[in-house]
PDB file of N, CA and C in Angstrom:
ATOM      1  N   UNK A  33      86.465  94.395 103.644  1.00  0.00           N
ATOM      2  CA  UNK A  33      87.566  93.513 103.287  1.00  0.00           C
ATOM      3  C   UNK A  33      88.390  94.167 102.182  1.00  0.00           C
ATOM      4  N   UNK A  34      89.957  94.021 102.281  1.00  0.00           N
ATOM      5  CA  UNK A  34      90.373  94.856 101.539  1.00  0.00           C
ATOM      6  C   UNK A  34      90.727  93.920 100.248  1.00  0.00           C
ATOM      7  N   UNK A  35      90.434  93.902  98.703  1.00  0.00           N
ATOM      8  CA  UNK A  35      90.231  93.937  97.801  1.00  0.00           C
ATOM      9  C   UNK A  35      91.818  93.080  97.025  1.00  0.00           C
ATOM     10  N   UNK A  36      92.523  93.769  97.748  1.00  0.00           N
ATOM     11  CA  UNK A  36      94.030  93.321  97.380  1.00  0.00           C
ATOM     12  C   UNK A  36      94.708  92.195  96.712  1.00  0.00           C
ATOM     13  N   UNK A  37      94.920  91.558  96.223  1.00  0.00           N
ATOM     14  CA  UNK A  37      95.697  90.085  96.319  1.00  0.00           C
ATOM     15  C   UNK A  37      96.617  89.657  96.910  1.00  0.00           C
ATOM     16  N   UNK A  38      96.116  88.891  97.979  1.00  0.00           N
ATOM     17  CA  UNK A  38      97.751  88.692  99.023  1.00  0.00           C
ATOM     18  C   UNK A  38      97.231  89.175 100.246  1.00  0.00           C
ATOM     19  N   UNK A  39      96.012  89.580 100.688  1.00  0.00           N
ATOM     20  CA  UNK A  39      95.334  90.220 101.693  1.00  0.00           C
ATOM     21  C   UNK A  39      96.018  89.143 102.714  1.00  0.00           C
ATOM     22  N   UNK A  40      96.547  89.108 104.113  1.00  0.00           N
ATOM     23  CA  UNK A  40      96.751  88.588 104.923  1.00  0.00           C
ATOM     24  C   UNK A  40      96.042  88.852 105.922  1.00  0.00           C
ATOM     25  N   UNK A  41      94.772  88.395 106.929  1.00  0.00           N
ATOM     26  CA  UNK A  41      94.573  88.644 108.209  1.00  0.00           C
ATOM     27  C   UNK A  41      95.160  89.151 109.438  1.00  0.00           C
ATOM     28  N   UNK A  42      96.333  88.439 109.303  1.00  0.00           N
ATOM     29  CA  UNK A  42      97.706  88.769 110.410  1.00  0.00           C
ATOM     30  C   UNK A  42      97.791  90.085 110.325  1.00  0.00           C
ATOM     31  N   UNK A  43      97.826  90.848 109.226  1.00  0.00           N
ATOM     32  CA  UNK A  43      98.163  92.564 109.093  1.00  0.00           C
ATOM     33  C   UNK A  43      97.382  93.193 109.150  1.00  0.00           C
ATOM     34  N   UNK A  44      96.024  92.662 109.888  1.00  0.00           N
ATOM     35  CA  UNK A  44      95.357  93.289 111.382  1.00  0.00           C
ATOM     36  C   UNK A  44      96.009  94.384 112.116  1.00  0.00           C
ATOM     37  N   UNK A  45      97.177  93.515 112.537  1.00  0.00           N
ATOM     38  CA  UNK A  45      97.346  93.432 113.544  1.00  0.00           C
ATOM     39  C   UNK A  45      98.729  94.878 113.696  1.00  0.00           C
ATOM     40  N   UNK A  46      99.092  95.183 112.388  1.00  0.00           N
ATOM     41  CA  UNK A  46      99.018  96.513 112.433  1.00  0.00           C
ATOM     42  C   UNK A  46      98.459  97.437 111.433  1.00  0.00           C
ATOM     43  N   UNK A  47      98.171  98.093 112.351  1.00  0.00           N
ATOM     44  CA  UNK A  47      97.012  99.544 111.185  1.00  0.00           C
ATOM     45  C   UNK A  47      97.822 100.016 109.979  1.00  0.00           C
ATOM     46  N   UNK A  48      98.908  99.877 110.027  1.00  0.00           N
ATOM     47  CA  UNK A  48     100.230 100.816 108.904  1.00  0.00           C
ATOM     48  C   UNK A  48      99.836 100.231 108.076  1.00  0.00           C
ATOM     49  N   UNK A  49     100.223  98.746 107.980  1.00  0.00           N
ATOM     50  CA  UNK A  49     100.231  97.386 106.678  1.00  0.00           C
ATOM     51  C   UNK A  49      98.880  97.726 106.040  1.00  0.00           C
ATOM     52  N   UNK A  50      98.282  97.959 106.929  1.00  0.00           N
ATOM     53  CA  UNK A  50      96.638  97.766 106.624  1.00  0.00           C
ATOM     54  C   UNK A  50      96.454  98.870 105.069  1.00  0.00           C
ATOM     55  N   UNK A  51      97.202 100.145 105.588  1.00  0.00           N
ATOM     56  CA  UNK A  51      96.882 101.509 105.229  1.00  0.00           C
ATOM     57  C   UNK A  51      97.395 101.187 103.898  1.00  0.00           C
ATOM     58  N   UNK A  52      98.568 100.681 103.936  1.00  0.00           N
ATOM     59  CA  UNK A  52     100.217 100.581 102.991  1.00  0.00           C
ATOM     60  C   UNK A  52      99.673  99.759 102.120  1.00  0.00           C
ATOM     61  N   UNK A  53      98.894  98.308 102.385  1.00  0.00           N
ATOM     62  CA  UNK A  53      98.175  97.658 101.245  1.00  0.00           C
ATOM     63  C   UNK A  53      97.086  98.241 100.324  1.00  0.00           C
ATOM     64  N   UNK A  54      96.143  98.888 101.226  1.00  0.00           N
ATOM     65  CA  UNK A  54      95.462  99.520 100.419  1.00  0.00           C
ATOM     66  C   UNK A  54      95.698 100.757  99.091  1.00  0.00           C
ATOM     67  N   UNK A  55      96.345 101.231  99.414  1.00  0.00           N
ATOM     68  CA  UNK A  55      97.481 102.048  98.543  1.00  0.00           C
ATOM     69  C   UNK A  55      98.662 101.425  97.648  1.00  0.00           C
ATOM     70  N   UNK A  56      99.594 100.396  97.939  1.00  0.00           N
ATOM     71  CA  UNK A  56     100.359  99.766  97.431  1.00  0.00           C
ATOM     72  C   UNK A  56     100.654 100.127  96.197  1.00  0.00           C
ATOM     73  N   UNK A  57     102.241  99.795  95.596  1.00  0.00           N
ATOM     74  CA  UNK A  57     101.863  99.271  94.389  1.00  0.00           C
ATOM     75  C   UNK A  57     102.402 100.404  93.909  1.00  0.00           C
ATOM     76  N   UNK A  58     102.583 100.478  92.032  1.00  0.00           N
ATOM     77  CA  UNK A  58     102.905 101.275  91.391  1.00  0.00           C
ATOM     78  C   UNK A  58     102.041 102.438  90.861  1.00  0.00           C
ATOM     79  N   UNK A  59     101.205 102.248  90.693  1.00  0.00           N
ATOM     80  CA  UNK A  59      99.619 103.068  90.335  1.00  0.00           C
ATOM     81  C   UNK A  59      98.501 103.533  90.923  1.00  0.00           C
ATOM     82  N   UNK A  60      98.196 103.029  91.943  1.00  0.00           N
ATOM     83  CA  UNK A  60      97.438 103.066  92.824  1.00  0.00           C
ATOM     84  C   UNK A  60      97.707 104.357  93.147  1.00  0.00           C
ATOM     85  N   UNK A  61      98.453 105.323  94.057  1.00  0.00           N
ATOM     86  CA  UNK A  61      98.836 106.009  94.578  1.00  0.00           C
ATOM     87  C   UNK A  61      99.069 107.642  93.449  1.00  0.00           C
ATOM     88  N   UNK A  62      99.485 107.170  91.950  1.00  0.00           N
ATOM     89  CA  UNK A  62      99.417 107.894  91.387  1.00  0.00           C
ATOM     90  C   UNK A  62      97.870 108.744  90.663  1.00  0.00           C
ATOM     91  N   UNK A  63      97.377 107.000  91.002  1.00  0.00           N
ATOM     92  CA  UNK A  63      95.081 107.495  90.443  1.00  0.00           C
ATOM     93  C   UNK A  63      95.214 108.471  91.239  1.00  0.00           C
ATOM     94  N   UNK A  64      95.236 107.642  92.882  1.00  0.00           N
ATOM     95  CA  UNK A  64      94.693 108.487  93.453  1.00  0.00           C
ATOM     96  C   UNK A  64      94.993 110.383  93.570  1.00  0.00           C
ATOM     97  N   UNK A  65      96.362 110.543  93.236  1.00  0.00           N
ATOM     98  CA  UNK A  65      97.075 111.485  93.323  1.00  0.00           C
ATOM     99  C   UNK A  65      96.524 112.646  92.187  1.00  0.00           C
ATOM    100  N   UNK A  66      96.025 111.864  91.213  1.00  0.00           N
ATOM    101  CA  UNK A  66      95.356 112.555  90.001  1.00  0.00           C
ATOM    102  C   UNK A  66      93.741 112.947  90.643  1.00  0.00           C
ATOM    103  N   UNK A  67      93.453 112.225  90.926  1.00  0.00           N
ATOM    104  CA  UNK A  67      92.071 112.346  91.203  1.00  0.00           C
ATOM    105  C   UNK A  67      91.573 113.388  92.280  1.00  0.00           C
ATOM    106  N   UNK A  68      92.774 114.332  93.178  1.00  0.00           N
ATOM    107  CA  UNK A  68      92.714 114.681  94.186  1.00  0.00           C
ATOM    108  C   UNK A  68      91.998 116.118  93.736  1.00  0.00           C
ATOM    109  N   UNK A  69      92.487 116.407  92.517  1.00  0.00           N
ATOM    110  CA  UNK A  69      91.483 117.562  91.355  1.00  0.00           C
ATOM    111  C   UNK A  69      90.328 117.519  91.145  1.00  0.00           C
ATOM    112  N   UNK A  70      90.022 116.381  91.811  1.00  0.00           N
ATOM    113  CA  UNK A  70      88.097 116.200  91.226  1.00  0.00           C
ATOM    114  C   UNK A  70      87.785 114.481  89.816  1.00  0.00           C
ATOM    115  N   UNK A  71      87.041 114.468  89.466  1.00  0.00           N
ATOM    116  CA  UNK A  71      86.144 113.193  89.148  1.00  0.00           C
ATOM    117  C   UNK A  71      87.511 113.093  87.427  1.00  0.00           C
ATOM    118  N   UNK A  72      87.766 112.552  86.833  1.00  0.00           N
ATOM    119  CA  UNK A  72      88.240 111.751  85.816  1.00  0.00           C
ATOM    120  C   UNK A  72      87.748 110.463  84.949  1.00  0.00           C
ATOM    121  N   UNK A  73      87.498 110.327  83.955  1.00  0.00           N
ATOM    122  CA  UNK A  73      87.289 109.673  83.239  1.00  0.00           C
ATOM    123  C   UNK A  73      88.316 108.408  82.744  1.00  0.00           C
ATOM    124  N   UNK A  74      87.792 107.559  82.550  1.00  0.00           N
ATOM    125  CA  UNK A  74      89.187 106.427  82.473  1.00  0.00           C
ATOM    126  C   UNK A  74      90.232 106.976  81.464  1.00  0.00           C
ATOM    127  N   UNK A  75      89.523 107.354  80.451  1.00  0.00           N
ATOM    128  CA  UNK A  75      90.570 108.062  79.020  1.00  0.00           C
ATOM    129  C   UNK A  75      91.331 109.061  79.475  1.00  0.00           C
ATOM    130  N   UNK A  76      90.942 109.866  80.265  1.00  0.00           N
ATOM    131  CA  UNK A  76      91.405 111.016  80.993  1.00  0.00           C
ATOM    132  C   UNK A  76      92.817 110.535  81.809  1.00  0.00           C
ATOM    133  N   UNK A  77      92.534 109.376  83.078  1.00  0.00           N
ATOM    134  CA  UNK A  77      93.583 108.846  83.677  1.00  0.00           C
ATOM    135  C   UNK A  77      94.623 107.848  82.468  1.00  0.00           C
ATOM    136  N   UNK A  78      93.756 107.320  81.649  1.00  0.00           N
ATOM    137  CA  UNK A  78      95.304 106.637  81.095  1.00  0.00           C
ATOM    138  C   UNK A  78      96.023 107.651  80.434  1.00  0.00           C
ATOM    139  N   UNK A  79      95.604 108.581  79.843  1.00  0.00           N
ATOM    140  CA  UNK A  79      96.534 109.811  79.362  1.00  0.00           C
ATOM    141  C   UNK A  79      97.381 110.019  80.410  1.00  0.00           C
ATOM    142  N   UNK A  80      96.707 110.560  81.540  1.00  0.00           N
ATOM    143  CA  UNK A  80      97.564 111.136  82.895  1.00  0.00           C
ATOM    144  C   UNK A  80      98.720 110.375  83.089  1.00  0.00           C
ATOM    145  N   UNK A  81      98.657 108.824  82.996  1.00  0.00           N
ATOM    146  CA  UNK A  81      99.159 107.897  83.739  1.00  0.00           C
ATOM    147  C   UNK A  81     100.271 107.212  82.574  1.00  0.00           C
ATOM    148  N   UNK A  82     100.950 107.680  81.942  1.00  0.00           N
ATOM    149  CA  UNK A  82     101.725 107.076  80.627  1.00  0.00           C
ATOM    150  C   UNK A  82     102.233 105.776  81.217  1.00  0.00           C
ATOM    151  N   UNK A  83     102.124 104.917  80.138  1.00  0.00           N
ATOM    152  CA  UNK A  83     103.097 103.586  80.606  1.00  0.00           C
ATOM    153  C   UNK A  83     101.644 102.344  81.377  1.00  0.00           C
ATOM    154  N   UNK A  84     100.429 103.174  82.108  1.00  0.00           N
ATOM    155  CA  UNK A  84     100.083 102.345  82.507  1.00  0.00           C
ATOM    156  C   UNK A  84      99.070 100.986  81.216  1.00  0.00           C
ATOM    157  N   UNK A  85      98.749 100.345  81.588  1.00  0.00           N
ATOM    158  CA  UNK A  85      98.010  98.931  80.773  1.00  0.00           C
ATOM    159  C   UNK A  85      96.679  99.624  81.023  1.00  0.00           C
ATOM    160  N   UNK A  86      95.650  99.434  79.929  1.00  0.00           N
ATOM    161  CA  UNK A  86      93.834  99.947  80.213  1.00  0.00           C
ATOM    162  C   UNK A  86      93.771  98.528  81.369  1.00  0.00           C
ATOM    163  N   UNK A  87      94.041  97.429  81.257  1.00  0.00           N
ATOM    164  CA  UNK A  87      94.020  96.697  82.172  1.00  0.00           C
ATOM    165  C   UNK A  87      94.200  96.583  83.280  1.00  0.00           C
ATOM    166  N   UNK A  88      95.404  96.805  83.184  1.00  0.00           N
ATOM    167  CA  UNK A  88      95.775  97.664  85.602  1.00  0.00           C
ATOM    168  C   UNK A  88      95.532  98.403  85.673  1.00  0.00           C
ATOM    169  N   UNK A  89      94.873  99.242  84.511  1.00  0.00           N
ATOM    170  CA  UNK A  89      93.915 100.502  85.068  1.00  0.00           C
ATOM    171  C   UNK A  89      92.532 100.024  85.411  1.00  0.00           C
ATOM    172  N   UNK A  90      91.688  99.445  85.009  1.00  0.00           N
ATOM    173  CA  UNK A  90      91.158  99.050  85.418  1.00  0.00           C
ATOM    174  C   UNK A  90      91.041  97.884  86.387  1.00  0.00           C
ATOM    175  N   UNK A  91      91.706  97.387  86.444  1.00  0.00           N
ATOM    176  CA  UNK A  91      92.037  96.416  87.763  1.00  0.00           C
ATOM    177  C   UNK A  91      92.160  97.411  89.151  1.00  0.00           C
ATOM    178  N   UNK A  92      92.826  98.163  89.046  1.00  0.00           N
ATOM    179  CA  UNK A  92      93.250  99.154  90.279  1.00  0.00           C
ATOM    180  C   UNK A  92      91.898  99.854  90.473  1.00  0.00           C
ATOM    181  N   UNK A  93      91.480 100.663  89.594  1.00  0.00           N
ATOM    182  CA  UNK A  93      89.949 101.384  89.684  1.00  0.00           C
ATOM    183  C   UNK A  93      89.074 100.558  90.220  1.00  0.00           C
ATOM    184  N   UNK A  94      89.206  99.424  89.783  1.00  0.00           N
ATOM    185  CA  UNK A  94      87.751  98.515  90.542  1.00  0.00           C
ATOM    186  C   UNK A  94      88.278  98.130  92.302  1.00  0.00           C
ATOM    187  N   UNK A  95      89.774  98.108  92.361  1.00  0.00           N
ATOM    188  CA  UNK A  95      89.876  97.588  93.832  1.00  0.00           C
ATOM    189  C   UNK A  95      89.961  98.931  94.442  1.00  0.00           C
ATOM    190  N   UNK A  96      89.900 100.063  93.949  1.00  0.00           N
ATOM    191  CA  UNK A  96      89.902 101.053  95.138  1.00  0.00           C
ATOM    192  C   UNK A  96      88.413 101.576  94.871  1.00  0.00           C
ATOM    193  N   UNK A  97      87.417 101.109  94.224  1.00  0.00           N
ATOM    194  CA  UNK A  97      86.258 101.592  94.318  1.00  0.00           C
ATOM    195  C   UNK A  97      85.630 100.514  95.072  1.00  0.00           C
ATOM    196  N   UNK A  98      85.981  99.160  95.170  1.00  0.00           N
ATOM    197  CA  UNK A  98      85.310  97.843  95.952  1.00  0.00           C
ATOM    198  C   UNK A  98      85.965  98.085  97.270  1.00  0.00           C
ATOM    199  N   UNK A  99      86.724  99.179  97.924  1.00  0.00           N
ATOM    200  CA  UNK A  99      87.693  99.019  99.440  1.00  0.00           C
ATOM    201  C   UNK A  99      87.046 100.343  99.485  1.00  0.00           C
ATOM    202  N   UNK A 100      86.154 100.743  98.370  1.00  0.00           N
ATOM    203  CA  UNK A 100      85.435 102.334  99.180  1.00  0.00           C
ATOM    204  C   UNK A 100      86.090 103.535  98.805  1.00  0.00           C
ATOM    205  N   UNK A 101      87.283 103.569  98.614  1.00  0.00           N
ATOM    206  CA  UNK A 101      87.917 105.004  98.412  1.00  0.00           C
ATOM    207  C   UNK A 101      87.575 105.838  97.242  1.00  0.00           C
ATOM    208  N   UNK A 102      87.259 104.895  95.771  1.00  0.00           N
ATOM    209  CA  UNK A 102      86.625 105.668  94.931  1.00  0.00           C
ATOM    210  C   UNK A 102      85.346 105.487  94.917  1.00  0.00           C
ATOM    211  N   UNK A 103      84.582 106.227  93.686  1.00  0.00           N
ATOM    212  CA  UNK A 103      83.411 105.798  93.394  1.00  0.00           C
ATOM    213  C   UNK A 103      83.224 106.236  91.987  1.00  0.00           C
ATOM    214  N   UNK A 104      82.666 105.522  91.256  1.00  0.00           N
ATOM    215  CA  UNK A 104      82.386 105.566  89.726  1.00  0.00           C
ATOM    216  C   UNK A 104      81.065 105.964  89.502  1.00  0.00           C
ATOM    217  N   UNK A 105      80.725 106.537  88.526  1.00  0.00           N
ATOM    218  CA  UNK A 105      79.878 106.677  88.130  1.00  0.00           C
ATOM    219  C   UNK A 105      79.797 106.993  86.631  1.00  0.00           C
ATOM    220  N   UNK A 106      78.516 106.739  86.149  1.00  0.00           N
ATOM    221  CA  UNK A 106      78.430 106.703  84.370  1.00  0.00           C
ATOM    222  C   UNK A 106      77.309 107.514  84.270  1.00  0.00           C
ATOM    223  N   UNK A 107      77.886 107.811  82.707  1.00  0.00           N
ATOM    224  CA  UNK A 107      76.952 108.884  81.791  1.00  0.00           C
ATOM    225  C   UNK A 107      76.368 108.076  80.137  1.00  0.00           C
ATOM    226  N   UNK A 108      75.977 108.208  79.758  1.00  0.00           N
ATOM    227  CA  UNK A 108      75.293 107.813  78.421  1.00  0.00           C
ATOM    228  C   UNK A 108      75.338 108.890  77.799  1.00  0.00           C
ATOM    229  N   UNK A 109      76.178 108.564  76.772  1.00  0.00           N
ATOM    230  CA  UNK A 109      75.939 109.765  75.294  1.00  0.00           C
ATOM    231  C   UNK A 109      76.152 109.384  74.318  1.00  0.00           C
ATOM    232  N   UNK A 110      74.652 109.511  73.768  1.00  0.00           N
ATOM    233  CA  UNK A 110      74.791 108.525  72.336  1.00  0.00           C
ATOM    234  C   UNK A 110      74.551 107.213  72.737  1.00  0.00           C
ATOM    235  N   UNK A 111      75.125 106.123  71.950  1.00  0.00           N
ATOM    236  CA  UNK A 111      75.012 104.972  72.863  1.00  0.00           C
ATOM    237  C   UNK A 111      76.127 104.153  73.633  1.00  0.00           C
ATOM    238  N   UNK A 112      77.255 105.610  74.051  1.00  0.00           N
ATOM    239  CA  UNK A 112      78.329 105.513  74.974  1.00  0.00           C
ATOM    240  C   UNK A 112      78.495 105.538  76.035  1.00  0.00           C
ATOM    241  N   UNK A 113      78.527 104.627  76.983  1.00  0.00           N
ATOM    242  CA  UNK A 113      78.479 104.430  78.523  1.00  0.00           C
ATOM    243  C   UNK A 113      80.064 105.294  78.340  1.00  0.00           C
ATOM    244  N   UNK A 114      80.003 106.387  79.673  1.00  0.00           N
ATOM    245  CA  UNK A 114      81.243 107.145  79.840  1.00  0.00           C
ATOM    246  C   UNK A 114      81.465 106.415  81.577  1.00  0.00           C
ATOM    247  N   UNK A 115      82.451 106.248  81.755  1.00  0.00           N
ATOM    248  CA  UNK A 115      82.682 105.968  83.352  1.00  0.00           C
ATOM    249  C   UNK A 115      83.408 106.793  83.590  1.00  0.00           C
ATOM    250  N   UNK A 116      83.338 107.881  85.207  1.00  0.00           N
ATOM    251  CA  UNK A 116      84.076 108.932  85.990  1.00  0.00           C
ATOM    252  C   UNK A 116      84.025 107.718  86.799  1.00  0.00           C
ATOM    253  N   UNK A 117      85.551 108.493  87.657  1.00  0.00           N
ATOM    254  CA  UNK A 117      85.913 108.065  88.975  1.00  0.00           C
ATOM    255  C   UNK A 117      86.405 109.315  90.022  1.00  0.00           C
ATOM    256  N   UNK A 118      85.862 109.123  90.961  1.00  0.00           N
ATOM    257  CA  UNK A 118      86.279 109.895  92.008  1.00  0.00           C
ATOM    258  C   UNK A 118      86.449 109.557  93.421  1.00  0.00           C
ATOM    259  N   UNK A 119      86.945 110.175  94.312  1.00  0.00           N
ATOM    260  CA  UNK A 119      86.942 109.624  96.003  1.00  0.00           C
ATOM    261  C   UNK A 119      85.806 109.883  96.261  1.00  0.00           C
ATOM    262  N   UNK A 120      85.253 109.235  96.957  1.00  0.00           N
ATOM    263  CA  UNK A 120      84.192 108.826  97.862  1.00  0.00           C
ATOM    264  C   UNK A 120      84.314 109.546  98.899  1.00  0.00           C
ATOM    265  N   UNK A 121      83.711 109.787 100.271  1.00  0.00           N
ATOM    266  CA  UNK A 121      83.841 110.720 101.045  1.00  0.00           C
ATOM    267  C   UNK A 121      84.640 109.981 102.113  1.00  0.00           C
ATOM    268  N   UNK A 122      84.658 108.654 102.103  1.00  0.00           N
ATOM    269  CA  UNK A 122      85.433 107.592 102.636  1.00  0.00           C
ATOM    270  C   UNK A 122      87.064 108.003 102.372  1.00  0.00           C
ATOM    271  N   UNK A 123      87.031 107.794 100.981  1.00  0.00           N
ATOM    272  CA  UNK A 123      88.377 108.395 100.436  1.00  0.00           C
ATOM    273  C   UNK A 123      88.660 109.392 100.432  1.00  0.00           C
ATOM    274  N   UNK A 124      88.417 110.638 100.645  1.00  0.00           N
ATOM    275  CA  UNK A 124      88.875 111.494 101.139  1.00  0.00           C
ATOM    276  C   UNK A 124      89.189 111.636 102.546  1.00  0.00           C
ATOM    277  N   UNK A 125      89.172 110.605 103.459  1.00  0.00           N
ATOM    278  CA  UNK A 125      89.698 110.670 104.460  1.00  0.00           C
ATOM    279  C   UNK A 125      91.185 110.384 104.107  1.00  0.00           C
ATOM    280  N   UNK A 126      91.253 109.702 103.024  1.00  0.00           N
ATOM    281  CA  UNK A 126      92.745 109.439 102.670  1.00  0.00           C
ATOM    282  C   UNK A 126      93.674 110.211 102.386  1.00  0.00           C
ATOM    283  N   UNK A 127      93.321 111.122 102.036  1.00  0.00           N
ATOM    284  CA  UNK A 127      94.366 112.697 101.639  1.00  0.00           C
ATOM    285  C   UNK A 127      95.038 112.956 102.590  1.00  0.00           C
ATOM    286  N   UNK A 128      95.219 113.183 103.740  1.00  0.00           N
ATOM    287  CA  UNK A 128      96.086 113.958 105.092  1.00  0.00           C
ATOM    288  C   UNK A 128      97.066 112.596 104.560  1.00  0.00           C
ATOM    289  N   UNK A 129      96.579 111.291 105.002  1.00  0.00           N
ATOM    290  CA  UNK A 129      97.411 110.637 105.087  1.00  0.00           C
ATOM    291  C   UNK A 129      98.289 110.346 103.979  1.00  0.00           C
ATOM    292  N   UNK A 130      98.266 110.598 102.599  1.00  0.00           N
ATOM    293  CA  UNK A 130      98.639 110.505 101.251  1.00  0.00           C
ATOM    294  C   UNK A 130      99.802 112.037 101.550  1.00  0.00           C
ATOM    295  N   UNK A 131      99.298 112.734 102.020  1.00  0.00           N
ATOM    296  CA  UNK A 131      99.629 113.962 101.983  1.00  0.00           C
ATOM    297  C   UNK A 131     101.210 113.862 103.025  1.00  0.00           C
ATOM    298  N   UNK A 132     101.207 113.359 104.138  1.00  0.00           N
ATOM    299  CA  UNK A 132     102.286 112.927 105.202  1.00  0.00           C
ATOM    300  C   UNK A 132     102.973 111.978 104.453  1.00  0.00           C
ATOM    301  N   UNK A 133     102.487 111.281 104.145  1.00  0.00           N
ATOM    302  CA  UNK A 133     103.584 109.888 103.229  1.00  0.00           C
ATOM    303  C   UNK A 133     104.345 110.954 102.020  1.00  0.00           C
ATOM    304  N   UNK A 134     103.492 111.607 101.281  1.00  0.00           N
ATOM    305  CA  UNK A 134     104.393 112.638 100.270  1.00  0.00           C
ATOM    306  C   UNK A 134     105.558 113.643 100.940  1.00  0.00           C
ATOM    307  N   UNK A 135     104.964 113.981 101.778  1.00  0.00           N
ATOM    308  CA  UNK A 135     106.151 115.091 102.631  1.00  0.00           C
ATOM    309  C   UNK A 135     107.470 114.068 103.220  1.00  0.00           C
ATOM    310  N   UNK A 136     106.619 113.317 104.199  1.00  0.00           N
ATOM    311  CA  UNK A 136     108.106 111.914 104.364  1.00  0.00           C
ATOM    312  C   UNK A 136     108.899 111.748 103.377  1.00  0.00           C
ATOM    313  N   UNK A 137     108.475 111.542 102.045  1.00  0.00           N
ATOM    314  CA  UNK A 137     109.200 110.748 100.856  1.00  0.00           C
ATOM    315  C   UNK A 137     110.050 112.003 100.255  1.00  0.00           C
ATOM    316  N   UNK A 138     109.348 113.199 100.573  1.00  0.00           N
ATOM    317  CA  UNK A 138     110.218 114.523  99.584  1.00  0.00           C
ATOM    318  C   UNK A 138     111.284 114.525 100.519  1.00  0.00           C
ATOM    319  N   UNK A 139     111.020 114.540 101.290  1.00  0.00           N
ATOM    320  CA  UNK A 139     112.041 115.050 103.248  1.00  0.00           C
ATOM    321  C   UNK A 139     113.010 113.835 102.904  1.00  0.00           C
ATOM    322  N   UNK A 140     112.610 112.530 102.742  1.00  0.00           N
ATOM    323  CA  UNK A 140     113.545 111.630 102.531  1.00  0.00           C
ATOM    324  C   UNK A 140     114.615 111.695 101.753  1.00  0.00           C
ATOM    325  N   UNK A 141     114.019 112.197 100.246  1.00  0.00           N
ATOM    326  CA  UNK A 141     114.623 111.989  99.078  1.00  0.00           C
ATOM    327  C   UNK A 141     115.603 113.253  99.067  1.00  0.00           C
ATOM    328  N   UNK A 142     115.562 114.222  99.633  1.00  0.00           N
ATOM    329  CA  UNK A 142     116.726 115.364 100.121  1.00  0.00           C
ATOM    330  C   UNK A 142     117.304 115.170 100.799  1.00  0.00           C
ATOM    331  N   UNK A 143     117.764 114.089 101.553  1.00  0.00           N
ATOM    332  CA  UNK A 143     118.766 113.370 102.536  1.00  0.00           C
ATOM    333  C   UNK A 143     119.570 112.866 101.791  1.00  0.00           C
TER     334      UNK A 143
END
């Protein structure tokens, strides 16, 4: 089930919506875009990510790790829980397609 707010059933009914929700959005697309380098740390992405809230950062991190595409994991140092995030092997199916939507949008934006 996809994680989203606003999830509609009806957009079943095409695979695009399906794809387009899961990704959505202002940030979403940029994690993921960061993350395509390998595992990140939340401190790591809000640097990356200027402008974003620790809050929709974490809001977004938890819905693309609960829809599968990332996966988190923690370290202890000291008595500091560290959280990484990375794609999942799930989510890396997502790249080609991240990858075609980027070429569309460059191809677009030179028109």
């Amino acid at each position: 089930m996809v994680s989203t707010p606003g999830f509609d059933a009806k957009m079943i009914d095409c695979p695009a919506l399906v794809t387009i929700q899961l990704v959505s959005g202002k940030w979403k697309t940029r994690i993921l875009w960061h993350l395509r380098h390998g595992e990140a740390g939340f401190g790591e992405l809000k640097r990356a990510l200027p402008g974003i809230s620790p809050k929709v950062l974490t809001d977004h991190l938890e819905a693309l790790v609960s829809d599968g595409l990332l996966k988190r994991s923690e370290r202890k140092e000291k008595n500091v829980v560290h959280s990484a995030y990375d794609y999942s092997d799930y989510g890396r199916t997502l790249i080609p397609v991240l990858d075609a939507l980027g070429n569309w949008g460059l191809s677009h934006r030179a028109q």
